[in-house]
Short mmCIF file of C-alpha atoms and ligand atoms in Angstrom, two decimals:
data_model
loop_
_atom_site.label_atom_id
_atom_site.label_comp_id
_atom_site.label_asym_id
_atom_site.label_seq_id
_atom_site.Cartn_x
_atom_site.Cartn_y
_atom_site.Cartn_z
CA MET A 16 139.05 -74.95 27.85
CA ALA A 17 139.60 -75.02 24.09
CA LYS A 18 137.06 -72.94 22.21
CA SER A 19 135.09 -74.37 19.31
CA PRO A 20 136.06 -73.14 15.89
CA SER A 21 133.54 -70.76 14.37
CA THR A 22 132.61 -73.33 11.71
CA PRO A 23 133.20 -76.89 12.90
CA LYS A 24 135.11 -78.79 10.23
CA LYS A 25 134.41 -82.43 9.41
CA HIS A 26 136.52 -85.00 7.73
CA THR A 27 134.38 -86.70 5.12
CA THR A 28 135.02 -90.24 3.90
CA VAL A 29 138.30 -90.73 2.13
CA THR A 30 138.22 -92.98 -0.89
CA SER A 31 140.73 -95.65 -1.89
CA GLY A 32 144.14 -94.15 -1.50
CA ALA A 33 143.23 -90.61 -2.58
CA ALA A 34 143.23 -88.07 0.21
CA ASP A 35 141.36 -85.29 -1.50
CA THR A 36 137.81 -85.66 -0.32
CA VAL A 37 137.87 -83.69 2.90
CA ALA A 38 135.29 -81.05 3.68
CA ALA A 39 135.76 -77.45 2.57
CA SER A 40 138.03 -75.57 4.89
CA GLU A 41 138.35 -71.86 5.53
CA ALA A 42 141.98 -72.35 6.58
CA ARG A 43 143.04 -74.26 3.48
CA THR A 44 141.25 -71.75 1.25
CA ALA A 45 143.03 -68.88 3.02
CA LEU A 46 146.36 -70.70 2.61
CA GLU A 47 145.70 -71.22 -1.08
CA GLU A 48 144.82 -67.54 -1.56
CA LEU A 49 147.92 -66.47 0.32
CA THR A 50 150.25 -68.68 -1.71
CA GLN A 51 148.62 -67.45 -4.95
CA SER A 52 149.11 -63.83 -3.90
CA TYR A 53 152.86 -64.24 -3.53
CA SER A 54 155.02 -64.31 -6.60
CA PHE A 55 158.38 -63.35 -7.86
CA GLN A 56 156.68 -60.78 -10.11
CA LYS A 57 155.27 -59.12 -7.02
CA ILE A 58 158.73 -58.83 -5.50
CA GLU A 59 160.00 -57.36 -8.76
CA GLN A 60 157.21 -54.81 -8.68
CA LEU A 61 158.23 -53.83 -5.12
CA VAL A 62 161.81 -53.48 -6.33
CA GLU A 63 160.57 -51.20 -9.14
CA GLU A 64 158.92 -49.10 -6.44
CA GLY A 65 162.20 -48.79 -4.53
CA ALA A 66 162.35 -51.89 -2.29
CA SER A 67 165.60 -53.77 -1.85
CA ALA A 68 165.75 -57.48 -2.73
CA ILE A 69 168.55 -59.98 -3.12
CA TRP A 70 168.91 -63.56 -4.31
CA GLY A 71 169.53 -65.93 -1.41
CA GLY A 72 169.31 -65.45 2.35
CA MET A 73 166.01 -67.32 2.49
CA SER A 74 166.90 -69.72 5.24
CA TRP A 75 168.14 -69.20 8.80
CA GLU A 76 169.51 -65.76 7.72
CA ALA A 77 166.05 -64.41 6.78
CA PRO A 78 165.39 -62.47 10.05
CA LEU A 79 168.60 -60.50 9.48
CA LEU A 80 167.58 -59.59 5.94
CA TYR A 81 164.14 -58.43 7.00
CA ALA A 82 165.76 -56.37 9.79
CA CYS A 83 167.80 -54.73 7.00
CA ASP A 84 164.63 -53.98 5.00
CA THR A 85 165.75 -56.39 2.30
CA ILE A 86 163.58 -59.07 0.72
CA PRO A 87 165.40 -62.40 0.42
CA ILE A 88 164.43 -64.42 -2.66
CA GLY A 89 164.88 -68.16 -2.48
CA ILE A 90 167.40 -69.47 -5.00
CA GLY A 91 164.73 -72.00 -6.00
CA GLU A 92 162.91 -69.18 -7.81
CA LEU A 93 165.67 -69.36 -10.42
CA TRP A 94 164.32 -72.67 -11.70
CA ARG A 95 160.64 -72.31 -10.85
CA GLU A 96 159.56 -71.33 -14.38
CA GLU A 97 160.93 -72.16 -17.84
CA SER A 98 163.75 -74.10 -16.25
CA ARG A 99 164.47 -76.08 -19.44
CA GLU A 100 165.26 -72.85 -21.28
CA ALA A 101 167.54 -71.71 -18.42
CA GLU A 102 169.25 -75.11 -18.32
CA ALA A 103 169.98 -74.90 -22.05
CA ILE A 104 171.76 -71.55 -21.50
CA GLY A 105 173.81 -73.20 -18.73
CA GLU A 106 174.86 -75.98 -21.10
CA ASN A 107 175.31 -74.00 -24.32
CA HIS A 108 176.47 -70.56 -23.25
CA PHE A 109 178.40 -71.51 -20.10
CA GLN A 110 179.40 -74.96 -21.32
CA VAL A 111 178.41 -76.64 -18.05
CA PRO A 112 178.71 -80.35 -18.92
CA ALA A 113 175.33 -82.01 -19.55
CA GLU A 114 175.93 -84.61 -16.82
CA TYR A 115 175.98 -81.91 -14.14
CA CYS A 116 172.84 -81.41 -12.07
CA SER A 117 169.90 -79.54 -13.59
CA MET A 118 169.94 -77.19 -10.59
CA ILE A 119 173.28 -75.64 -11.34
CA LYS A 120 172.62 -75.26 -15.07
CA ALA A 121 169.19 -73.70 -14.58
CA MET A 122 170.60 -71.41 -11.93
CA ILE A 123 173.41 -69.89 -13.97
CA GLY A 124 171.22 -69.84 -17.09
CA ARG A 125 168.43 -67.90 -15.37
CA LEU A 126 170.88 -65.45 -13.78
CA HIS A 127 172.31 -64.84 -17.25
CA LEU A 128 168.85 -64.29 -18.74
CA ARG A 129 168.11 -61.79 -15.98
CA LYS A 130 171.37 -59.90 -16.17
CA ASN A 131 169.67 -56.66 -17.20
CA GLU A 132 167.13 -56.78 -14.35
CA LYS A 133 167.38 -54.84 -11.10
CA ILE A 134 168.04 -57.63 -8.60
CA LYS A 135 171.80 -57.96 -8.91
CA ARG A 136 173.04 -59.03 -5.47
CA ILE A 137 173.46 -62.61 -4.30
CA LEU A 138 174.06 -63.79 -0.73
CA TYR A 139 175.21 -67.30 0.10
CA PHE A 140 176.58 -69.28 3.00
CA GLY A 141 180.03 -70.82 2.64
CA SER A 142 178.60 -74.28 3.31
CA THR A 143 176.97 -74.31 -0.11
CA CYS A 144 178.14 -76.84 -2.72
CA GLU A 145 181.17 -76.23 -4.90
CA PRO A 146 179.21 -76.02 -8.19
CA ILE A 147 177.15 -73.16 -6.74
CA SER A 148 180.28 -71.31 -5.58
CA ASN A 149 181.74 -71.78 -9.07
CA VAL A 150 178.74 -70.53 -11.01
CA LEU A 151 178.40 -67.54 -8.72
CA GLU A 152 181.88 -66.58 -9.85
CA LEU A 153 180.62 -66.81 -13.44
CA ALA A 154 177.62 -64.66 -12.51
CA LYS A 155 179.99 -61.84 -11.59
CA GLY A 156 180.78 -61.63 -15.30
CA ASP A 157 177.10 -60.75 -15.84
CA GLY A 158 177.37 -57.89 -13.35
CA TYR A 159 176.15 -59.64 -10.21
CA GLU A 160 177.62 -58.74 -6.84
CA THR A 161 178.02 -61.73 -4.53
CA TYR A 162 178.63 -61.99 -0.81
CA CYS A 163 179.64 -65.14 1.04
CA ILE A 164 179.02 -65.65 4.75
CA GLU A 165 182.13 -67.56 5.79
CA ASN A 166 181.22 -71.09 6.72
CA VAL A 167 181.30 -72.22 10.31
CA THR A 168 180.57 -75.79 11.27
CA SER A 169 180.03 -77.28 14.67
CA PHE A 170 179.90 -81.06 15.01
CA LYS A 171 179.44 -81.13 18.75
CA GLU A 172 178.56 -78.86 21.64
CA GLU A 173 182.27 -78.25 22.46
CA ASP A 174 182.80 -76.89 18.92
CA LYS A 175 180.38 -74.08 19.67
CA ARG A 176 183.08 -72.06 21.42
CA PRO A 177 182.53 -68.36 22.26
CA GLU A 178 185.03 -67.28 19.57
CA VAL A 179 183.16 -69.37 16.97
CA VAL A 180 179.86 -67.74 17.91
CA LYS A 181 181.52 -64.31 17.82
CA PHE A 182 183.07 -65.01 14.42
CA LEU A 183 179.71 -65.91 12.94
CA ALA A 184 177.97 -62.96 14.62
CA ASP A 185 180.64 -60.67 13.10
CA GLU A 186 180.07 -62.26 9.70
CA LEU A 187 176.37 -61.47 10.00
CA GLN A 188 177.11 -57.90 10.99
CA LYS A 189 179.20 -57.60 7.81
CA VAL A 190 176.15 -58.75 5.83
CA ALA A 191 174.12 -55.92 7.40
CA ILE A 192 176.81 -53.43 6.44
CA TRP A 193 176.97 -54.86 2.91
CA LEU A 194 173.21 -54.46 2.57
CA THR A 195 172.64 -51.10 4.21
CA GLY A 196 176.01 -49.45 4.84
CA LYS A 197 175.50 -49.58 8.61
CA PRO A 198 175.26 -52.08 11.50
CA VAL A 199 171.95 -53.83 11.99
CA ASP A 200 169.27 -52.27 14.18
CA GLU A 201 169.36 -54.81 17.02
CA GLU A 202 165.88 -54.02 18.32
CA ARG A 203 164.46 -54.64 14.86
CA LEU A 204 166.37 -57.90 14.58
CA LYS A 205 165.05 -59.02 17.98
CA PHE A 206 161.53 -58.36 16.69
CA GLU A 207 162.14 -60.41 13.55
CA ILE A 208 163.61 -63.28 15.59
CA LYS A 209 160.63 -63.28 17.96
CA ARG A 210 158.23 -63.38 15.03
CA LYS A 211 160.13 -66.24 13.40
CA ASN A 212 159.99 -68.17 16.69
CA LEU A 213 156.27 -67.52 16.99
CA ILE A 214 155.72 -68.86 13.47
CA SER A 215 157.88 -71.93 14.16
CA ARG A 216 155.85 -72.70 17.29
CA LYS A 217 152.63 -72.57 15.29
CA ILE A 218 154.05 -74.74 12.50
CA ASN A 219 155.27 -77.30 15.03
CA ARG A 220 151.78 -77.40 16.52
CA ILE A 221 150.27 -78.00 13.06
CA LEU A 222 152.71 -80.84 12.39
CA GLU A 223 151.84 -82.34 15.75
CA LEU A 224 148.06 -82.10 15.17
CA ARG A 225 148.46 -83.45 11.66
CA LEU A 226 149.72 -86.75 13.09
CA LYS A 227 146.16 -87.78 13.85
CA SER A 228 144.50 -86.31 10.73
CA PRO A 229 147.16 -86.32 8.02
CA PHE A 230 144.68 -86.14 5.14
CA TYR A 231 142.87 -83.14 6.57
CA LEU A 232 145.98 -81.19 5.55
CA THR A 233 147.59 -83.12 2.72
CA SER A 234 151.26 -83.01 1.75
CA ILE A 235 151.23 -80.12 -0.71
CA PRO A 236 149.64 -77.56 1.65
CA THR A 237 151.84 -78.88 4.46
CA LEU A 238 154.87 -78.29 2.28
CA GLN A 239 153.57 -74.81 1.48
CA ILE A 240 153.44 -74.05 5.19
CA LEU A 241 156.97 -75.34 5.72
CA MET A 242 158.23 -73.31 2.76
CA GLY A 243 156.51 -70.23 4.19
CA THR A 244 158.56 -70.47 7.38
CA ASN A 245 161.01 -67.89 6.08
CA HIS A 246 159.21 -65.76 3.50
CA ASN A 247 155.71 -65.88 5.08
CA TYR A 248 154.42 -65.31 1.53
CA GLY A 249 155.40 -61.65 1.93
CA ASN A 250 152.61 -61.08 4.46
CA PRO A 251 153.55 -62.26 7.99
CA GLU A 252 150.30 -61.12 9.63
CA GLU A 253 148.18 -63.05 7.14
CA PHE A 254 150.48 -66.07 7.35
CA ILE A 255 150.09 -66.11 11.15
CA ARG A 256 146.30 -65.80 10.77
CA VAL A 257 146.27 -68.76 8.36
CA LEU A 258 148.39 -70.84 10.76
CA ASP A 259 145.98 -70.05 13.60
CA LEU A 260 143.02 -71.06 11.46
CA LEU A 261 144.72 -74.32 10.56
CA ILE A 262 145.47 -75.08 14.20
CA GLU A 263 141.87 -74.37 15.11
CA GLU A 264 140.52 -76.66 12.39
CA LEU A 265 143.03 -79.44 13.01
CA GLU A 266 142.19 -79.45 16.72
CA PHE A 267 138.65 -80.39 15.76
CA ALA A 268 139.35 -82.56 12.73
CA ILE A 269 138.07 -86.11 13.03
CA PRO A 270 141.02 -88.47 13.55
CA GLU A 271 141.86 -90.57 10.51
CA THR A 272 140.64 -94.15 10.94
CA ARG A 273 141.42 -95.52 7.50
CA PRO A 274 144.66 -97.57 7.47
CA TYR A 275 147.60 -95.83 5.81
CA ILE A 276 151.39 -96.01 5.85
CA PRO A 277 153.13 -93.21 7.75
CA LEU A 278 156.43 -92.06 6.27
CA VAL A 279 159.29 -89.62 6.77
CA LEU A 280 160.46 -87.61 3.75
CA ALA A 281 163.99 -86.22 3.78
CA GLY A 282 164.80 -83.64 1.12
CA GLY A 283 162.66 -81.45 -1.06
CA ALA A 284 159.99 -82.34 -3.56
CA ALA A 285 161.67 -81.09 -6.72
CA GLY A 286 159.78 -81.15 -10.00
CA GLY A 287 156.64 -79.45 -8.73
CA GLY A 288 155.69 -81.80 -5.93
CA GLY A 289 154.04 -84.43 -8.16
CA ILE A 290 155.76 -87.13 -6.17
CA LEU A 291 153.88 -86.03 -3.04
CA LYS A 292 150.60 -86.81 -4.77
CA VAL A 293 151.92 -90.19 -5.85
CA ILE A 294 152.83 -90.99 -2.25
CA GLU A 295 149.34 -90.12 -1.04
CA GLU A 296 147.65 -91.94 -3.91
CA SER A 297 149.65 -94.99 -2.83
CA ASN A 298 147.90 -94.77 0.53
CA ALA A 299 150.76 -93.31 2.51
CA ALA A 300 151.08 -90.07 4.45
CA ILE A 301 154.21 -88.07 5.11
CA LEU A 302 154.25 -87.32 8.81
CA GLY A 303 157.90 -86.38 9.26
CA TRP A 304 159.52 -83.68 7.12
CA VAL A 305 163.23 -83.01 6.89
CA ILE A 306 163.23 -79.87 4.82
CA ALA A 307 163.15 -76.72 6.95
CA GLY A 308 164.40 -75.78 10.40
CA THR A 309 161.50 -75.45 12.82
CA GLU A 310 163.41 -74.94 16.07
CA PHE A 311 163.86 -71.67 17.94
CA TYR A 312 166.38 -68.85 18.11
CA PRO A 313 167.43 -67.93 21.66
CA GLU A 314 165.71 -64.71 22.70
CA ASP A 315 167.72 -63.88 25.81
CA ILE A 316 171.07 -63.04 24.20
CA PRO A 317 172.18 -60.37 21.68
CA PRO A 318 170.37 -61.10 18.40
CA LEU A 319 173.36 -61.64 16.11
CA GLU A 320 174.72 -64.17 18.59
CA ALA A 321 171.25 -65.73 18.73
CA MET A 322 171.43 -66.29 14.98
CA ALA A 323 174.90 -67.82 15.29
CA HIS A 324 173.67 -70.19 18.01
CA TYR A 325 170.66 -71.09 15.89
CA VAL A 326 172.68 -72.11 12.85
CA LEU A 327 175.28 -74.03 14.83
CA ASP A 328 172.60 -75.89 16.80
CA ALA A 329 170.58 -76.59 13.66
CA GLN A 330 173.67 -78.09 12.02
CA SER A 331 174.20 -80.46 14.91
CA ARG A 332 170.54 -81.51 14.69
CA GLY A 333 171.05 -82.35 11.00
CA GLU A 334 168.71 -79.65 9.74
CA LEU A 335 169.09 -76.91 7.11
CA GLY A 336 169.74 -79.15 4.11
CA GLU A 337 173.33 -78.05 3.56
CA GLY A 338 175.17 -80.21 1.03
CA ALA A 339 178.16 -80.95 3.25
CA GLY A 340 179.42 -80.52 6.79
CA THR A 341 177.47 -81.27 9.95
CA SER A 342 173.97 -80.81 8.54
CA ALA A 343 174.58 -83.41 5.86
CA THR A 344 176.49 -85.80 8.10
CA TYR A 345 173.95 -85.69 10.92
CA ARG A 346 170.78 -85.59 8.84
CA ARG A 347 170.27 -89.31 9.42
CA PHE A 348 169.91 -88.71 13.17
CA HIS A 349 167.25 -86.08 12.54
CA ILE A 350 165.43 -88.54 10.24
CA GLU A 351 165.71 -91.22 12.90
CA ARG A 352 164.23 -88.95 15.60
CA LEU A 353 161.29 -88.13 13.32
CA TYR A 354 160.88 -91.77 12.33
CA LYS A 355 160.46 -92.69 15.99
CA SER A 356 158.41 -89.69 17.12
CA THR A 357 155.89 -89.92 14.26
CA GLY A 358 155.54 -93.71 14.33
CA ALA A 359 156.61 -93.87 10.67
CA ARG A 360 157.02 -97.24 8.95
CA GLY A 361 159.48 -96.17 6.26
CA ILE A 362 161.72 -93.41 4.95
CA ILE A 363 161.92 -91.74 1.54
CA THR A 364 164.93 -89.61 0.73
CA SER A 365 164.94 -87.34 -2.26
CA ALA A 366 167.79 -85.64 -4.12
CA ILE A 367 168.55 -84.01 -7.44
CA THR A 368 169.91 -86.28 -10.17
CA GLY A 369 173.62 -85.63 -10.69
CA CYS A 370 174.12 -84.06 -7.25
CA PRO A 371 177.31 -85.64 -5.87
CA TYR A 372 176.51 -84.35 -2.37
CA GLY A 373 172.99 -85.73 -2.41
CA SER A 374 174.23 -89.15 -3.59
CA VAL A 375 176.76 -89.42 -0.78
CA VAL A 376 174.22 -88.37 1.85
CA GLN A 377 171.62 -90.80 0.46
CA GLN A 378 174.10 -93.68 0.41
CA THR A 379 175.20 -92.96 3.99
CA GLU A 380 171.58 -92.94 5.08
CA ARG A 381 170.73 -96.13 3.17
CA ASP A 382 173.63 -97.93 4.89
CA TYR A 383 172.69 -96.56 8.30
CA PHE A 384 169.00 -97.44 8.17
CA LYS A 385 169.46 -100.79 6.44
CA GLU A 386 171.71 -101.84 9.28
CA GLN A 387 168.84 -101.13 11.65
CA GLY A 388 166.26 -102.88 9.49
CA ILE A 389 164.39 -99.64 8.76
CA PRO A 390 162.88 -99.57 5.25
CA ILE A 391 164.20 -96.77 3.07
CA ILE A 392 164.16 -95.79 -0.61
CA SER A 393 166.03 -93.01 -2.35
CA LEU A 394 164.47 -91.04 -5.17
CA GLU A 395 166.09 -88.68 -7.63
CA SER A 396 164.54 -86.04 -9.84
CA SER A 397 165.45 -82.92 -11.78
CA VAL A 398 164.44 -79.37 -10.87
CA HIS A 399 162.04 -79.24 -13.81
CA LYS A 400 158.32 -79.10 -13.10
CA GLU A 401 157.48 -82.43 -14.62
CA ARG A 402 155.25 -85.35 -13.78
CA PRO A 403 157.02 -88.10 -11.89
CA THR A 404 158.39 -90.75 -14.22
CA GLU A 405 156.80 -94.19 -14.48
CA GLU A 406 159.83 -95.59 -12.71
CA GLN A 407 159.46 -93.20 -9.77
CA VAL A 408 155.75 -93.98 -9.47
CA MET A 409 156.43 -97.73 -9.56
CA ARG A 410 159.15 -97.48 -6.94
CA VAL A 411 156.97 -95.48 -4.54
CA LYS A 412 153.97 -97.77 -5.02
CA THR A 413 156.06 -100.91 -4.55
CA PHE A 414 157.70 -99.46 -1.46
CA VAL A 415 154.37 -98.58 0.15
CA GLU A 416 152.87 -101.97 -0.79
CA MET A 417 155.85 -103.67 0.81
CA LEU A 418 155.13 -101.78 4.04
CA SER A 419 151.42 -102.58 4.01
S1 LIG B 518 171.92 -80.36 -6.97
FE1 LIG B 518 173.68 -80.64 -5.59
S2 LIG B 518 175.51 -80.13 -6.78
FE2 LIG B 518 173.70 -79.34 -7.87
S3 LIG B 518 173.57 -77.22 -7.23
FE3 LIG B 518 172.18 -78.39 -5.93
S4 LIG B 518 173.45 -78.96 -4.12
FE4 LIG B 518 174.84 -78.26 -5.73
#
């Protein structure tokens, strides 16, 4: 029998469209404290004290990095703060044309501004976009050392041949040697994989429980949980405790009775997540998220092979958010599965302005879903932390009204 949470949590009345009037929650407070405690400055301090950290590797590769006692830093940190200043360096110093995406300009600009700092290694997967590969070459001129995991793509089960899995497992072993000078400790990697699977199971449970009480855990904290899948806010034990608290509270949350429009969101919430608030203020709730892989690594095979299987399977499910290849081509099927399983009434896709990869993926998805009569809108934004534009707000509101 399910046990009662120590402090029963109650959903209070939700007012017109805004989803911010729920009762105080120990779990949400603990999540907030955990997210506040984690910062890039903290990682830098650890590096000062002798820890190893690199840019990149904050996706499916993260268990390998932790097994190598290396802290992966999400590339997104490069444009989290003062991104306009970094973008200007990209345009003026590196002469990246203004019409290129803000992501690439802020990225190379911030790397340049940090060239005298201690974190000087960058890991990336060969499936990344061409602009990123190009600017990483430029970063070498600022003294950065880069390492590319050769890309492997599997479009169907038959593509996942033993030699493909072995190739990718060997690539990952080379990463371990690059990081530490020796092969990975397999027992340690198995531990990291098990922990990642445990966290994914808990996150999946939260997403499932949230279907009936989506405003108990609104979009921004939900996104924080999804983003914590890989870095756990630098404190896996506390992250697991917070996830358990959330599960406990959500199990007892009063189901939402107020009418709202359920949606699927594909892509990130660039620009500080303001658009998520706009969606909720328009009386909609995001129930399906296409942003982070939440499936499981096999635990009954050697761990490097398990990682290879994970990435190849994730690609064929349309996860991982890669700009090209299987993940991008199949993303629409992943969206469709979520659309059906969550009972969503519409789809929002989001991409960075000036991203040629994002535009192609969005167009493919618009064509695909329009053919099926499924409502969809595509939004674009920059990487800068800015309020959504009037046009974006109007588009979201009109879309939700149309679905009402
Ligand atoms: S926005 Fe698109 S083109 Fe620009 S860096 Fe990101 S993935 Fe690459």
